[in-house]
Amino acid sequence: MTGEKSAVIIGAGIGGITTSIYLAKKGYNVAVFEKNSAPGGRCGQLIRDGHRFDLGATMLMMPDIYREIFESLGIPLFEDGEIKPLANLYNIYFDNNDVFTFSPDRDKMKLQHEKIEPGSFVKSQKYITDGYEIFQIGINKLIGRNFDNVFQFANFKNLGMLIKLKTYISNWNYVKKFFQNTHLRMAYTFQNIYVGQSPFNSPALFSMVPAAELTEGSFFPKGGMYSIVEKLLSEARSSGVQFHFNKPAEKIRVNGKKAESIIFEDGSEVKADIIVANADLPYVYRRLLPDRGKSRRLDRKKYSCSAICFHWGLDKIYPQLGHHSVILSDGFREGLDRIFKDKSVGDHPSFYIHAPARTDPSAAPAGHDTLSFIVGAGHVDKNMKQDWEYLKKKTRSAVIQRLKQLGLEDIEKHIKFEVCYTPENWESACNISRGSVFGSLAHNLLQMGYFRPHNQHNRYKNLYFVGGSTHPGNGIPNVLLSAKLTAERILKN
Ligand SMILES: Cc1cc2nc3c(=O)[nH]c(=O)nc-3n(C[C@H](O)[C@H](O)[C@H](O)COP(=O)(O)OP(=O)(O)OC[C@H]3O[C@@H](n4cnc5c(N)ncnc54)[C@H](O)[C@@H]3O)c2cc1C
């Protein structure tokens, strides 16, 4: 490589591409090496027979974080009007056939709340205001900053912050203070699954997710979430970043306290001043680095759950389904226990449906439909092995059965083709430890902030990490912040 300072990045996920732009704009000679044939990682895309699927992320939420990062990179994002706010966040379907439309429209919410539980609308407003305050404190004090030492995180002053962030109570016990009705409690906590956790077992800090959604809204870009990857990619290329696809890294060669080069599966080697790993952090320690001790310690940490995803191209449109639908089963708690305790899938699972053609007709050929389903599942666990092929079939039947109850009786015979990702497929598709697609490492208090694996290696000081498995965590807004924080650390050093 030529140029004064060189940086190589392993992985062209959102984290890797975003970091590459920050570094290139500061004069680094940057090259990104991706194992797959296309960029995007867990925000990847599949196009088949005119049907376009977002393979991972489907919702653009917390738009202010996107705005901040894209502005800092000089990329116009919302200006061209191609990213539109959705009138409704999602329709939530319960087993008793009640439908609750989550919407930033307060009048709409009030009517529905009062029907389900009189007096609950006022309480929901308190829940949302408090949750949004948690979100803002979180951004300023926990999520949006680097920690240089443990005292910056765990100090007397921050004790008050951790209390304000509701880290002392589970999300479920917290929501119980607001609503008597179980369906309302489910509606305001299921979002915990976005970070791969159960509301019964994670802090009420995550009440910030529905609060942020209801306050700032949810958006959808023309072309799907992959268009975010395309915008980043285009800026990276114009900033001089070189991309190499089908180029899996096999080892990071170290010497003393320095990471010297990357050795690829094809035997080639690239040296650089700075190495950034966007690939899943526990995987990098386990497979690319020589330090077995640290890898074993990472292996003992808690991991987020996984998902079984079905993508269907259909020769019929089901207009009953809005852009985003969430099916919450009355066996909500048992379903979560099956995921988190048994590392399996519930018999009557809750699940999510993405129908992108409702907002962007180009996602499907005329008269046809493009639907994706995400069903929470246990992660791959060597001590609790699952027959994922069997679970895939069983889950597919359960999904179809539930869709029939919703009135989509003939849906099965209109599926033209299906693409499915099980936890094992996720593990191999993006090298995500245990197929824990929502950040790999779980987001419990002892694995967040300073306690989440750091974005700089503590021995090889020129080796950095970026992405959902390092600070601050999973979800595109967090990964964008991660890129900013990692780039800041590199540039500061
Ligand atoms: C089903 C699902 C739904 C989601 N929904 C949403 C949503 O609605 N909204 C939202 O904001 N977020 C969502 N997310 C989360 C979001 O997609 C991720 O947080 C984000 O895309 C992760 O980006 P990343 O850069 O950290 O990692 P990745 O996308 O995993 O990128 C890492 C890259 O490194 C590559 N790599 C790995 N090993 C090597 C190697 N040895 N050599 C070279 N390259 C390598 C991988 O192939 C990959 O491309 C969802 C995720 C999933 C799975």
Coordinates of C-alpha atoms and ligand atoms in Angstrom, one line a residue, residues 10-16 33-36 40-43 55-59 61 66 247-249 278-279 283 288 309 374 426 429-432 437-438 467-468 474-477 479, ligand 1:
I10 CA -11.7 -6.6 8.2
G11 CA -15.3 -6.6 7.2
A12 CA -17.6 -4.4 5.1
G13 CA -20.5 -4.2 7.5
I14 CA -22.0 -0.8 8.4
G15 CA -19.3 -0.5 11.1
G16 CA -16.3 -1.2 8.8
F33 CA -11.4 -6.7 3.0
E34 CA -14.7 -8.5 3.1
K35 CA -15.2 -12.3 3.2
N36 CA -18.5 -12.2 1.3
G40 CA -23.5 -4.9 4.3
G41 CA -23.1 -7.9 6.6
R42 CA -26.2 -8.0 8.7
C43 CA -27.6 -5.1 6.8
L55 CA -31.8 -9.7 5.0
G56 CA -31.2 -8.2 8.5
A57 CA -32.1 -4.7 9.5
T58 CA -35.5 -3.4 8.3
M59 CA -36.3 -0.4 10.5
M61 CA -35.1 4.3 13.9
Y66 CA -28.1 8.8 11.6
K247 CA -11.3 -12.0 0.7
P248 CA -11.7 -13.7 4.1
A249 CA -9.0 -12.9 6.6
N278 CA -15.4 -5.1 12.0
A279 CA -15.9 -8.8 12.1
Y283 CA -14.8 -14.5 16.6
L288 CA -7.8 -14.5 14.1
C309 CA -35.6 -15.7 9.2
I374 CA -38.1 -12.9 11.8
W426 CA -26.1 -16.7 10.5
A429 CA -22.8 -16.1 6.8
C430 CA -21.1 -13.3 8.8
N431 CA -18.9 -15.2 11.2
I432 CA -21.0 -14.2 14.2
V437 CA -27.1 -11.9 15.5
F438 CA -28.2 -9.1 17.8
G467 CA -19.4 -2.9 15.3
G468 CA -22.2 -4.4 17.3
N474 CA -26.1 -3.7 18.5
G475 CA -28.4 -1.9 16.0
I476 CA -27.4 0.4 13.2
P477 CA -27.6 3.6 15.3
V479 CA -22.9 0.7 15.1
Ligands
LIG1 C1 -32.6 -10.2 11.6 C2 -32.0 -8.9 12.0 C3 -32.8 -7.8 12.1 C4 -32.3 -6.6 12.4 N1 -33.1 -5.5 12.4 C5 -32.6 -4.2 12.7 C6 -33.3 -3.1 12.5 O1 -34.5 -3.1 12.1 N2 -32.8 -1.9 12.7 C7 -31.4 -1.8 13.1 O2 -31.0 -0.6 13.3 N3 -30.7 -2.9 13.3 C8 -31.2 -4.1 13.0 N4 -30.4 -5.2 13.1 C9 -29.0 -5.1 13.6 C10 -28.1 -4.5 12.5 O3 -28.3 -5.2 11.3 C11 -26.7 -4.8 13.0 O4 -26.5 -4.2 14.2 C12 -25.6 -4.2 12.0 O5 -25.9 -4.4 10.7 C13 -24.3 -4.8 12.4 O6 -23.3 -4.2 11.7 P1 -21.8 -4.5 12.0 O7 -20.9 -3.6 11.1 O8 -21.5 -4.4 13.5 O9 -21.6 -6.1 11.7 P2 -21.8 -7.0 10.4 O10 -22.9 -6.5 9.6 O11 -21.9 -8.4 10.9 O12 -20.5 -6.8 9.6 C14 -19.3 -7.5 9.8 C15 -18.7 -7.9 8.4 O13 -17.5 -8.6 8.6 C16 -17.4 -9.7 7.7 N5 -16.4 -10.7 8.1 C17 -16.6 -11.5 9.2 N6 -15.5 -12.3 9.3 C18 -14.6 -11.9 8.3 C19 -13.3 -12.3 7.9 N7 -12.6 -13.3 8.5 N8 -12.7 -11.7 6.8 C20 -13.4 -10.7 6.2 N9 -14.6 -10.3 6.5 C21 -15.2 -10.9 7.6 C22 -18.8 -10.2 7.6 O14 -19.1 -11.0 6.5 C23 -19.6 -8.9 7.7 O15 -19.9 -8.4 6.4 C24 -30.9 -6.4 12.8 C25 -30.1 -7.6 12.7 C26 -30.6 -8.8 12.2 C27 -29.7 -10.0 12.1

